Coordinates of C-alpha atoms in Angstrom, one line a residue:
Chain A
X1015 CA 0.0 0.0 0.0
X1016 CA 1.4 3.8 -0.6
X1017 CA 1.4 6.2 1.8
X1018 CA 2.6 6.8 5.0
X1019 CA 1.6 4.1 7.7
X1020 CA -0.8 5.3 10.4
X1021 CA 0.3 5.1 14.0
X1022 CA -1.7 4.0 16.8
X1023 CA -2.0 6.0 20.1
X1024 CA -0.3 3.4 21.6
X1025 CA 3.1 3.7 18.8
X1026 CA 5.5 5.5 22.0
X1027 CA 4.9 2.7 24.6
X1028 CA 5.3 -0.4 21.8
X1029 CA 9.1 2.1 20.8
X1030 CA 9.7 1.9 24.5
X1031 CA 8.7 -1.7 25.1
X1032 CA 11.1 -2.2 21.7
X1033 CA 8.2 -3.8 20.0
X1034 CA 9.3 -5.3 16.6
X1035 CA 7.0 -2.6 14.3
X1036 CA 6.1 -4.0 10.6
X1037 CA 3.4 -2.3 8.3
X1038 CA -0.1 -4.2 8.6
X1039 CA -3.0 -3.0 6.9
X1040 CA -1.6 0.4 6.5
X1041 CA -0.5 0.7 10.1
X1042 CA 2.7 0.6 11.9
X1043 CA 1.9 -2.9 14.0
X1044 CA 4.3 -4.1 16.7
X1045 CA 4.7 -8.1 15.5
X1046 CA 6.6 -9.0 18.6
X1047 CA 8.2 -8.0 21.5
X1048 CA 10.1 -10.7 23.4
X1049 CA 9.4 -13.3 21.0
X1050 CA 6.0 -15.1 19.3
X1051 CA 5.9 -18.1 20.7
X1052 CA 6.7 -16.2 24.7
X1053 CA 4.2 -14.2 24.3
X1054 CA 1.7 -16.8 23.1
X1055 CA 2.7 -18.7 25.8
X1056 CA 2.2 -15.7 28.2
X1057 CA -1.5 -15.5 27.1
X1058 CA -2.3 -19.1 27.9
X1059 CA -0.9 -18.9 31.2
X1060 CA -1.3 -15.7 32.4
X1061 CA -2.1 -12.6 30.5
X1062 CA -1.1 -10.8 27.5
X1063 CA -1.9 -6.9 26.1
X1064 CA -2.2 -6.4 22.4
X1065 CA -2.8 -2.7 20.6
X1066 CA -5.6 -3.6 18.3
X1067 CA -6.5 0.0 17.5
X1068 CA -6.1 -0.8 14.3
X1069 CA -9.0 -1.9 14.5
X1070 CA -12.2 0.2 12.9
X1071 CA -14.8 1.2 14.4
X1072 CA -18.1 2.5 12.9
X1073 CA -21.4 4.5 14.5
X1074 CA -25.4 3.6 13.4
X1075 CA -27.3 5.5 14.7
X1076 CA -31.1 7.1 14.3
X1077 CA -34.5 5.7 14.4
X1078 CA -33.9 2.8 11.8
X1079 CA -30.5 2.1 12.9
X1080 CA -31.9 -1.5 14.6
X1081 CA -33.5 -2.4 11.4
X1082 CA -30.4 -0.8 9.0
X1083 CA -27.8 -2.9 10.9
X1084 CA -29.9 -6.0 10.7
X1085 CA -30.1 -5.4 6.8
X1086 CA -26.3 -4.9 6.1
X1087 CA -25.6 -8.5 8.5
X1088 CA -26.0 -11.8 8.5
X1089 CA -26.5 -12.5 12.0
X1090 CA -29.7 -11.2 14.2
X1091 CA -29.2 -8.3 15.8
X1092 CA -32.8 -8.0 17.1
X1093 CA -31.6 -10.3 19.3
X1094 CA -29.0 -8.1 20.9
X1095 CA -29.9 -7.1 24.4
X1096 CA -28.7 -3.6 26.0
X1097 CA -25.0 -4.4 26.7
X1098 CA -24.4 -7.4 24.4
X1099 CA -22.2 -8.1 21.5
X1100 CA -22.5 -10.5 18.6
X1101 CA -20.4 -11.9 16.0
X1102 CA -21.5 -11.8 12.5
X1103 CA -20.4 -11.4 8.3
X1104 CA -21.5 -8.8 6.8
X1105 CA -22.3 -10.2 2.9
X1106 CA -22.7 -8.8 -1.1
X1107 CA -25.7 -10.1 -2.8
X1108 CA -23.8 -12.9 -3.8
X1109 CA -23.5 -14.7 -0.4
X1110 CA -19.0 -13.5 -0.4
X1111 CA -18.3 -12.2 2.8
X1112 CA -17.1 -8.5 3.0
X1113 CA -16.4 -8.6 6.3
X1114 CA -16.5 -10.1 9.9
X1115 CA -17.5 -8.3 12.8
X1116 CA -18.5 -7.3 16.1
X1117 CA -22.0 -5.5 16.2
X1118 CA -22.2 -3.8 19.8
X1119 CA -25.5 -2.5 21.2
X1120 CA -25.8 0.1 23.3
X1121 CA -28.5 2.6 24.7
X1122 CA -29.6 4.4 21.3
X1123 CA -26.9 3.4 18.9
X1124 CA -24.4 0.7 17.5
X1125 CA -20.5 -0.1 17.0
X1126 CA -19.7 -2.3 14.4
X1127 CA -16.0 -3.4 14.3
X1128 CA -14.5 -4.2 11.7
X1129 CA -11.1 -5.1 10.1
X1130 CA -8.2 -2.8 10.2
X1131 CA -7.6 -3.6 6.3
X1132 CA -11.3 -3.5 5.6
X1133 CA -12.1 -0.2 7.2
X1134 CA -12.4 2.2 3.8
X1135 CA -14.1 -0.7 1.9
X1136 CA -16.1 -1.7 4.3
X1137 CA -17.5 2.2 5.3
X1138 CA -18.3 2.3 1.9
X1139 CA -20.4 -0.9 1.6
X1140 CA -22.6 0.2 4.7
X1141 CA -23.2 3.9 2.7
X1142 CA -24.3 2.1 -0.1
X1143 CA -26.7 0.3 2.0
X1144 CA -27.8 2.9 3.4
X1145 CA -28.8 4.8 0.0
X1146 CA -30.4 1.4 -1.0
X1147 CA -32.0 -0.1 2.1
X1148 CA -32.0 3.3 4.7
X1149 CA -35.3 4.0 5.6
X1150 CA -33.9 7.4 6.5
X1151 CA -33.0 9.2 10.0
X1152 CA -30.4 6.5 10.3
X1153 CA -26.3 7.9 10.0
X1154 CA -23.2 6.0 9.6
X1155 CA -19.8 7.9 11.2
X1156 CA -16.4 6.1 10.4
X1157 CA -14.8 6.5 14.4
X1158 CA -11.8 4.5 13.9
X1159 CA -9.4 7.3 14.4
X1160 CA -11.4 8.5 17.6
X1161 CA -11.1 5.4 19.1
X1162 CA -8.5 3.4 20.8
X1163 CA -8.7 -0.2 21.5
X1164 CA -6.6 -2.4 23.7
X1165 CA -6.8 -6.6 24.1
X1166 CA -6.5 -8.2 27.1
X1167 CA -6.6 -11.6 27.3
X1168 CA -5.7 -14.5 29.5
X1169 CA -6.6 -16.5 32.9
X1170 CA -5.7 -13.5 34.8
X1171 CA -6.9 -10.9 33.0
X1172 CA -10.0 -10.3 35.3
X1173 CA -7.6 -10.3 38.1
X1174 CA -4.8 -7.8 36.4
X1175 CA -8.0 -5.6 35.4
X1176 CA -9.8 -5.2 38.8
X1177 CA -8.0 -3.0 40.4
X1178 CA -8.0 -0.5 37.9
X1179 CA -11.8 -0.9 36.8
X1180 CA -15.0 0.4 38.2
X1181 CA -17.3 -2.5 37.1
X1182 CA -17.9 -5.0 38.5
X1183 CA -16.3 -7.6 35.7
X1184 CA -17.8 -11.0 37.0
X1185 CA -21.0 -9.6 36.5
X1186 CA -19.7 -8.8 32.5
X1187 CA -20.6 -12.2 30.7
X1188 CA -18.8 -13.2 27.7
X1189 CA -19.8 -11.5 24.7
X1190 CA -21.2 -8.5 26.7
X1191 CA -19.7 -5.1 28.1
X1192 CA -20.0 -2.1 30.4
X1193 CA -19.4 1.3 30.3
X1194 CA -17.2 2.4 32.9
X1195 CA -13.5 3.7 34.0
X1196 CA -10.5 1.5 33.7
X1197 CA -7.4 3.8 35.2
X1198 CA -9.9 6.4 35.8
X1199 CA -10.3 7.0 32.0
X1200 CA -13.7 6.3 30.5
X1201 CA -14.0 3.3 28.5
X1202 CA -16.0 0.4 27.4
X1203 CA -15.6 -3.0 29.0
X1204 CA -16.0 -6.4 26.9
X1205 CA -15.4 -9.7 27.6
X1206 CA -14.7 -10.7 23.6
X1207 CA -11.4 -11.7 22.7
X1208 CA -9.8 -13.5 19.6
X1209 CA -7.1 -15.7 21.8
X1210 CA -9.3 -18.8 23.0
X1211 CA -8.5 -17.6 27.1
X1212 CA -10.9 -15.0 29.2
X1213 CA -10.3 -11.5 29.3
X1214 CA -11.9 -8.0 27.9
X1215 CA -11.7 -5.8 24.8
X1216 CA -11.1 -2.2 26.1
X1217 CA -12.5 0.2 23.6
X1218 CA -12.0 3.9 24.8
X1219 CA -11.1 7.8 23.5
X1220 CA -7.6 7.5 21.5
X1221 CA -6.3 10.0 23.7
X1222 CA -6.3 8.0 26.9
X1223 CA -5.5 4.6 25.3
X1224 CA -1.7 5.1 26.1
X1225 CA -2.5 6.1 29.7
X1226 CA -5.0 3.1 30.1
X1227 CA -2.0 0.4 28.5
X1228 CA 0.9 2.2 30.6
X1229 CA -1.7 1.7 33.7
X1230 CA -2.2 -2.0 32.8
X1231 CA 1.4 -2.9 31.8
X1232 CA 2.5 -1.8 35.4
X1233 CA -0.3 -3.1 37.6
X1234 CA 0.0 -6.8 35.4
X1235 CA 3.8 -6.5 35.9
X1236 CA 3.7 -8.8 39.1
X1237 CA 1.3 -11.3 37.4
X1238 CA 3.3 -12.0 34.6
X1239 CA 1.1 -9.8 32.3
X1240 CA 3.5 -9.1 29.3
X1241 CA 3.2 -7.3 25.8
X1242 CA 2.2 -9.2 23.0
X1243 CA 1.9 -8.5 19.4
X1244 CA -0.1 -9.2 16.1
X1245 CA 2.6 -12.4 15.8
X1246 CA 1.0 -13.9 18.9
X1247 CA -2.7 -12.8 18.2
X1248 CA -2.3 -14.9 14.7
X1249 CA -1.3 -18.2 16.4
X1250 CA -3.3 -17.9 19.1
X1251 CA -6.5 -17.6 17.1
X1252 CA -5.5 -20.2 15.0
X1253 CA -5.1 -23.0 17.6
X1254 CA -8.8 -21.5 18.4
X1255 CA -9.9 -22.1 14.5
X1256 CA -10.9 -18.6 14.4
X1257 CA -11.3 -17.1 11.2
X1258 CA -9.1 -14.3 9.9
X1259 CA -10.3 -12.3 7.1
X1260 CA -8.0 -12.1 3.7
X1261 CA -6.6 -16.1 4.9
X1262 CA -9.7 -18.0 5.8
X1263 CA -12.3 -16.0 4.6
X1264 CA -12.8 -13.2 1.8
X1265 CA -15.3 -12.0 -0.7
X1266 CA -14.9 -15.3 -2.9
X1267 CA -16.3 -17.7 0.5
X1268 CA -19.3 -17.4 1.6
X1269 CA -20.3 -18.0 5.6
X1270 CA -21.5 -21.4 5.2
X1271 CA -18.6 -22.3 3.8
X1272 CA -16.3 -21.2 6.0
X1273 CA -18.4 -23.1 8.9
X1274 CA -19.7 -20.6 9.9
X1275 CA -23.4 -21.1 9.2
X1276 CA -24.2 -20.4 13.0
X1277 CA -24.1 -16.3 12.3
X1278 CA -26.5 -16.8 9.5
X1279 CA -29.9 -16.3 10.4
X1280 CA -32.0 -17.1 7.2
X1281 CA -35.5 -16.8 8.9
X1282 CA -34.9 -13.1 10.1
X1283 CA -36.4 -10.4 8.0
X1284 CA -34.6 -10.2 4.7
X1285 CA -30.7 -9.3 4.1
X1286 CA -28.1 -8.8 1.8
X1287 CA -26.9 -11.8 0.6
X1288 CA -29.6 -13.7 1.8
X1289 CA -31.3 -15.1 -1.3
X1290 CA -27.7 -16.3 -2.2
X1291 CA -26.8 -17.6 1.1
X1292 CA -30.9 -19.8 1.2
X1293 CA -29.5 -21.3 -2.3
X1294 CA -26.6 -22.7 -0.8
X1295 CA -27.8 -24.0 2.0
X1296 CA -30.7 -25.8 -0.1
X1297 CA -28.2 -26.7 -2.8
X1298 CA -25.5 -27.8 -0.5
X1299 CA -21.7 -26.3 -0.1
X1300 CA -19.5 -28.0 -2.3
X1301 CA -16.4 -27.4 0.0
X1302 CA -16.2 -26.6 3.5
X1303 CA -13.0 -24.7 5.6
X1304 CA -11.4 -27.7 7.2
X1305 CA -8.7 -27.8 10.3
X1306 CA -5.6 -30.2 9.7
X1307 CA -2.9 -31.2 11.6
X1308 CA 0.6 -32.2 10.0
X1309 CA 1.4 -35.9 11.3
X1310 CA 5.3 -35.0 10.7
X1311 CA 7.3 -32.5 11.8
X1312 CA 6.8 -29.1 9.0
X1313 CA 5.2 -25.6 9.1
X1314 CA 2.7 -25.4 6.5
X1315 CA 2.3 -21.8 5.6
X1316 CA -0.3 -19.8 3.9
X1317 CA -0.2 -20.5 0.0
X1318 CA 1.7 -23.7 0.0
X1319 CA -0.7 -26.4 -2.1
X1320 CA -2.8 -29.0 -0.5
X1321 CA -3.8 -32.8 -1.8
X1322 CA -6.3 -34.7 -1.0
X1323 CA -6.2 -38.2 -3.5
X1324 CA -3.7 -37.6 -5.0
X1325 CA -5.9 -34.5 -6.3
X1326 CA -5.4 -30.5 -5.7
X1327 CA -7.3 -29.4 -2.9
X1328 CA -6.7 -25.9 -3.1
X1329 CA -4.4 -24.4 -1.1
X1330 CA -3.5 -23.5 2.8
X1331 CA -5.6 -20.3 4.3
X1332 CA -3.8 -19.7 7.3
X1333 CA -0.9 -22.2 8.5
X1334 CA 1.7 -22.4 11.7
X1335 CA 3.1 -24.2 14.2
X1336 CA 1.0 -23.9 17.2
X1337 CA 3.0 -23.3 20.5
X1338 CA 0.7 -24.6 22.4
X1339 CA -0.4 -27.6 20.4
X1340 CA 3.2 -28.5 19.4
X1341 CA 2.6 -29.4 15.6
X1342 CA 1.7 -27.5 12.2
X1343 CA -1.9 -26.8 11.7
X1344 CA -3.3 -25.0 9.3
X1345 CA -6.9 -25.0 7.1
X1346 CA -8.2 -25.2 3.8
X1347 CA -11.0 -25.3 1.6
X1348 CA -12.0 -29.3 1.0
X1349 CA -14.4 -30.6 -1.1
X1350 CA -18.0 -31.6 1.1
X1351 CA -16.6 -35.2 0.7
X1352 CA -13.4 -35.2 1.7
X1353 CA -14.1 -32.2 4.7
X1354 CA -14.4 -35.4 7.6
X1355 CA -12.0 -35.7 10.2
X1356 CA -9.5 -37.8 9.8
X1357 CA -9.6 -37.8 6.3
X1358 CA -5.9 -38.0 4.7
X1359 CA -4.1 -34.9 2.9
X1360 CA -0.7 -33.4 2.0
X1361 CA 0.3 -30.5 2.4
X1362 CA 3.2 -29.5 0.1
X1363 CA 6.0 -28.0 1.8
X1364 CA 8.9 -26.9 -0.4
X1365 CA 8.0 -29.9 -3.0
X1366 CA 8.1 -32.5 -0.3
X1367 CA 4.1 -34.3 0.6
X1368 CA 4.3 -34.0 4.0
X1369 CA 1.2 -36.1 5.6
X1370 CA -1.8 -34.2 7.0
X1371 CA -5.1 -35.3 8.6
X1372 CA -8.7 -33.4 8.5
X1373 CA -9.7 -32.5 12.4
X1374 CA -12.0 -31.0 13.7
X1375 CA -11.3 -27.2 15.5
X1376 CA -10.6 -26.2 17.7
X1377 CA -7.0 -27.1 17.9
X1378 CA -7.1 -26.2 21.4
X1379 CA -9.2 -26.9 23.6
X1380 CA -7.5 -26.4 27.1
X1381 CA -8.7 -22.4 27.2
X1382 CA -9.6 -20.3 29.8
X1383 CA -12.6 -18.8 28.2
X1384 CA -15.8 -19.1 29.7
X1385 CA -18.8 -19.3 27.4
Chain B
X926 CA 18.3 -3.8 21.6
X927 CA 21.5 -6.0 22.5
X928 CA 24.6 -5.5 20.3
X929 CA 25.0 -7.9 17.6
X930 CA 28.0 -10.2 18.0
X931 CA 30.3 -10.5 15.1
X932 CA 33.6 -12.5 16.9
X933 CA 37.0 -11.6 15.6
X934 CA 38.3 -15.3 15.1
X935 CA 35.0 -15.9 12.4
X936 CA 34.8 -15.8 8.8
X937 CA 31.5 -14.8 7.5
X938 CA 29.3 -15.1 4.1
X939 CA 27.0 -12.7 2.5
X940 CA 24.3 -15.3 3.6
X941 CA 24.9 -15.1 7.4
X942 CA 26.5 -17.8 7.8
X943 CA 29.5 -18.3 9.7
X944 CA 32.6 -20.4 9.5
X945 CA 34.8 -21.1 12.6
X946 CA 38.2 -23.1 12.2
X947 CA 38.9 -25.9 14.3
X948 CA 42.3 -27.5 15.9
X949 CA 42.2 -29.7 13.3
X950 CA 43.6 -29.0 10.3
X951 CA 40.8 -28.5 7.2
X952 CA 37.9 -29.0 10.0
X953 CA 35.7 -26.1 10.2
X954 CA 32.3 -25.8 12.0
X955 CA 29.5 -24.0 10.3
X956 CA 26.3 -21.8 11.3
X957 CA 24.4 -19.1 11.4
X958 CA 25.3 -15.3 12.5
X959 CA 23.7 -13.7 15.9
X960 CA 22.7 -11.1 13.0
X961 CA 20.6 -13.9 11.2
X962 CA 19.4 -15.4 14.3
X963 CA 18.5 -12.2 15.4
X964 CA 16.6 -11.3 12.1
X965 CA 14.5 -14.8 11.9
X966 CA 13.6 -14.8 15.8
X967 CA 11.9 -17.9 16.9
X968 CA 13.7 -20.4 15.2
X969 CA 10.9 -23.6 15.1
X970 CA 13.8 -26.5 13.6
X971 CA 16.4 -27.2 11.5
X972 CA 16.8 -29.4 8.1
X973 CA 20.2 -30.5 8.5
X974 CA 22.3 -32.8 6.1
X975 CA 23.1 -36.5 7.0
X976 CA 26.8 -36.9 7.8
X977 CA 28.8 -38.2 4.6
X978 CA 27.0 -35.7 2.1
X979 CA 29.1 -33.4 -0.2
X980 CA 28.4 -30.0 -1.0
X981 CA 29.8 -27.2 -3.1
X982 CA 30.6 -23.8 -1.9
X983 CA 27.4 -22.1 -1.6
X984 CA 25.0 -24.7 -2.8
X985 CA 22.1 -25.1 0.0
X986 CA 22.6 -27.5 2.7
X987 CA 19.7 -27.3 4.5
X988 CA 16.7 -25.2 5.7
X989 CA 15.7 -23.1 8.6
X990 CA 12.3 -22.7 9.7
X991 CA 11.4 -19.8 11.7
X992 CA 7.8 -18.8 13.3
X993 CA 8.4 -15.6 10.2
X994 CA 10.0 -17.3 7.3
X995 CA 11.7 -20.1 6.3
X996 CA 15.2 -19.4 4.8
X997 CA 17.2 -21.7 3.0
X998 CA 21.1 -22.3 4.2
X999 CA 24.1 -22.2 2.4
X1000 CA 27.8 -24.1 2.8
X1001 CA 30.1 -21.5 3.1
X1002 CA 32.9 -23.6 2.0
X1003 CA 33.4 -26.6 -0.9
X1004 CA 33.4 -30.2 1.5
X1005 CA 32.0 -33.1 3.4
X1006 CA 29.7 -33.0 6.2
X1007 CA 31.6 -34.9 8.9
X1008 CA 29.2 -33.7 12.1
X1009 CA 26.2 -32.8 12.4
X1010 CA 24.7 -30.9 15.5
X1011 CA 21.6 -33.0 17.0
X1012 CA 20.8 -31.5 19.8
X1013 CA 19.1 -28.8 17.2
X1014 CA 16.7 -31.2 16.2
X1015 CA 15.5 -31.4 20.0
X1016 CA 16.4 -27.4 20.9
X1017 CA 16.5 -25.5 17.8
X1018 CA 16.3 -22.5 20.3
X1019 CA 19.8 -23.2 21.1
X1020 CA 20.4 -21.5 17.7
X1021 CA 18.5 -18.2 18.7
X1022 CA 20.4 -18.4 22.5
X1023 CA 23.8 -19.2 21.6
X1024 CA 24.6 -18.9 17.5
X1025 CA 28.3 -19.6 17.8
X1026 CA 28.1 -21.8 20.5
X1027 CA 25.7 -24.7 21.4
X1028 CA 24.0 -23.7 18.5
X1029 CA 26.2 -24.6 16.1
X1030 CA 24.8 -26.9 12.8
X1031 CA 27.5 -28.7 10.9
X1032 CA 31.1 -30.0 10.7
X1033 CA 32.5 -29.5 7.9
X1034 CA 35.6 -31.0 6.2
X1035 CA 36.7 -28.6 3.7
X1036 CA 37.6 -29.7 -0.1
X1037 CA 39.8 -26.7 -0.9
X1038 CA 41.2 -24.3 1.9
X1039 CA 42.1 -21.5 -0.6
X1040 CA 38.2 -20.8 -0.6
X1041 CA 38.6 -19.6 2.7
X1042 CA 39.4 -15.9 1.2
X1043 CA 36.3 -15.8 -0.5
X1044 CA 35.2 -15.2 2.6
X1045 CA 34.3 -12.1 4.7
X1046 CA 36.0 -10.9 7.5
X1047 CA 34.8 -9.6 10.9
X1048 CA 35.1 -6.1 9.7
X1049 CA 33.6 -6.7 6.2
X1050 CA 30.5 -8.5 7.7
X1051 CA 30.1 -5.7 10.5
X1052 CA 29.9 -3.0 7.3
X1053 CA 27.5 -5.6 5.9
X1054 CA 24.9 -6.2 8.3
X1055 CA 24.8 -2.3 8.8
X1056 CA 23.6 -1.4 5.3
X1057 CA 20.8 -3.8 6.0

């Protein structure tokens, strides 16, 4: 991409922490700080911080903006109680996922986050939408500069965030929030995370995101809470199976194919992408987003081809050696019939088959997170 | 960050790896610079030759396989593998912790000691790895 990169509020204290900073999505991203797999590790054990205010973050607002939002998603956000959040794709006509995101409901408006790389694309979709599908009195505001947004995740996250919170976190169930002060600074409180583990999503006003991470990196100090960066998020959410948008999932896969069927609500009112999305499901997917686990020792990697009969069976979305798992997993697009665990593949790594098997995800399933 | 080691008694290659002379005469041992190991970070394993097998100067005698990249290796120097480091296989990390020590990958017995000047001295690699 050309241009300068962006900075995050949070650029000084990943400098001072001598973060590793690469260019990601037209931001200047720390990758690591002490090292992927540490960090990785950190978050399964104890707690990590990541900078996601990459991140963007939109505003619906106005008397329509429940029914607006429900049009642009797949998922049902009629559903949403004060104080909830809910995963869902947002789809074109054809059933191809634009996005995946976070719909948040609060008193008289929502936040939809999106992807960092998605951000200009995706603000655009919604306005389109909205000329098409807007009954009017609704408005859509691109915040992602305003806002600053900090992940912290792992078994002691509660406990590293406590002190420093005014709400009461263990009455904050997963996948809802609070508004609230953390350090004294005002900021919204959710327990949503892309790491597997417990912890919170800290969304608050860019200008007091560095005080809130400077507050947390000292008070976790004594717990073990360390800095970790985009590096750890990506293996992390892998060993979880979680999608990551541009590797498992893009405009040219729909929902159902990517398994995840479960934010499509076809018997809500009606929805982009819906006729496209009824078709498939009556017709049947014809591949399906599978997990695999090398049975020898390699690191697949994103790109490198898979076989499954001695076929071509596409290539890998998103590949690694899980730290916590121990072996290279990865997944790929499989036809229906050969999507069942423990069906046989190869993934090929540098011309060499190297042996695979279909499992199910997660990868992990020792996490912290409580559902 | 911590100063990049580049020991005085090493000969280097444009590829990062380094060459170390042993007591015995036309033995040399053969890895990778605290530069390189610095720049892959997270070193997951090795590929490392089988002990008999013959290389020529700067053909590619194995692979390394970090969490960022995988980067192929090259023999600094025309000869036989007559070691081969297997602790690696166990502790790659060793290579990250200690490049010119316990992380050290082959033993090489070289075919033609005049290629030793091809190489790069301590100074040479230094300018090197500061243009980068």
């Amino acid at each position: 991409m050309a241009g300068e990169l962006t900075r995050t509020p949070i650029h000084a204290e990943h400098v001072k922490l001598e973060g590793r900073l690469v260019p990601f999505a037209g931001f200047e991203m720390p990758v690591q700080y002490s090292g992927i797999p540490a960090e990785h590790r950190a978050v399964r054990e104890r707690a990590g911080l990541f900078d996601i205010s990459h991140m963007g973050e939109f505003r619906v607002e106005g008397p329509g903006a429940e029914a607006f939002v429900n049009v642009v998603v797949t998922n049902d956000v009629t559903k949403l109680e004060l104080g909830q959040a809910q995963y869902t794709m947002m789809c074109g006509s054809d059933g191809g996922i634009i996005d995946d995101l976070l719909v948040y409901r609060f008193r008289d408006w929502y936040r939809l986050v999106v992807n960092a790389a998605n951000i200009e694309k995706d603000l655009a979709w919604v306005r389109s939408c909205l000329e098409r599908h807007g009954g009017g009195g609704v408005e859509v505001s691109d915040e992602s500069a305003e806002v600053g947004l900090l992940a912290l995740q792992g078994p002691d996250a509660e406990a590293i965030l406590a002190p420093l919170a005014d709400v009461e976190l263990p009455g904050v169930g997963y996948y809802r929030f609070a508004e609230g002060r953390v350090a004294d600074l005002p900021a919204v409180v959710s327990r949503t995370g892309y790491t597997g583990e417990d912890g919170f999503e800290l969304y608050c006003d860019a200008g007091d995101a560095a005080g809130i991470w400077r507050a947390l990196i000292e008070s976790g100090a004594g717990s073990g809470l360390e800095p970790a960066g985009l590096g750890a998020r990506d293996t992390l959410r892998l060993e979880m199976g979680y999608a990551l948008y541009g590797n498992d999932i893009d405009e040219s896969t729909t929902p159902l194919e990517a398994r995840l069927g479960w934010t499509v609500k076809l018997d809500k009112d009606d929805f982009v992408g819906r006729e496209a999305l009824q078709r498939q499901r009556d017709g049947g997917v014809e591949r399906r987003l599978c997990g695999f686990i090398l049975k020898e020792r390699g690191f697949p990697r994103a790109g490198y081809p898979v076989k499954c009969d001695g076929l071509d069976a596409g290539t890998v979305r998103s590949g690694t050696v899980g730290p916590t798992v121990g072996r290279g997993i990865g997944t790929a697009y499989l036809p229906s019939g050969s999507s069942e665990p423990g069906t046989a593949l190869s993934i090929l790594i540098r011309g060499k088959e190297v042996p695979a098997e279909v499992v199910r995800m997660p990868f992990y399933e020792g996490g912290s997170l409580k559902r | 960050m911590a100063e990049t080691k580049v020991p005085d008694n090493l000969r280097y290659t444009e590829e990062h790896e380094y060459v170390m002379e042993t007591d015995s005469e036309g033995e040399v041992i053969v890895g990778i610079t605290d530069f390189a190991q610095n720049e892959l970070s997270d070193i997951v394993f090795v590929e490392l030759p089988d002990v008999g097998a013959s290389f020529s100067r700067m053909e590619s005698f194995g692979t390394i396989e970090a969490v960022k990249a995988v980067s192929d290796l090259y023999i600094p120097l025309s000869g036989k593998v007559i070691g081969v480091n297997d602790s690696l296989e166990e502790e790659p990390s060793l290579i990250n912790t200690d490049p010119y020590g316990d992380g050290w990958m082959v033993r090489l017995s070289i075919k033609d000691p005049s290629e030793l000047n091809q190489l790069l001295g301590p100074d040479e690699y230094t300018s090197l790895i500061a243009e980068d």
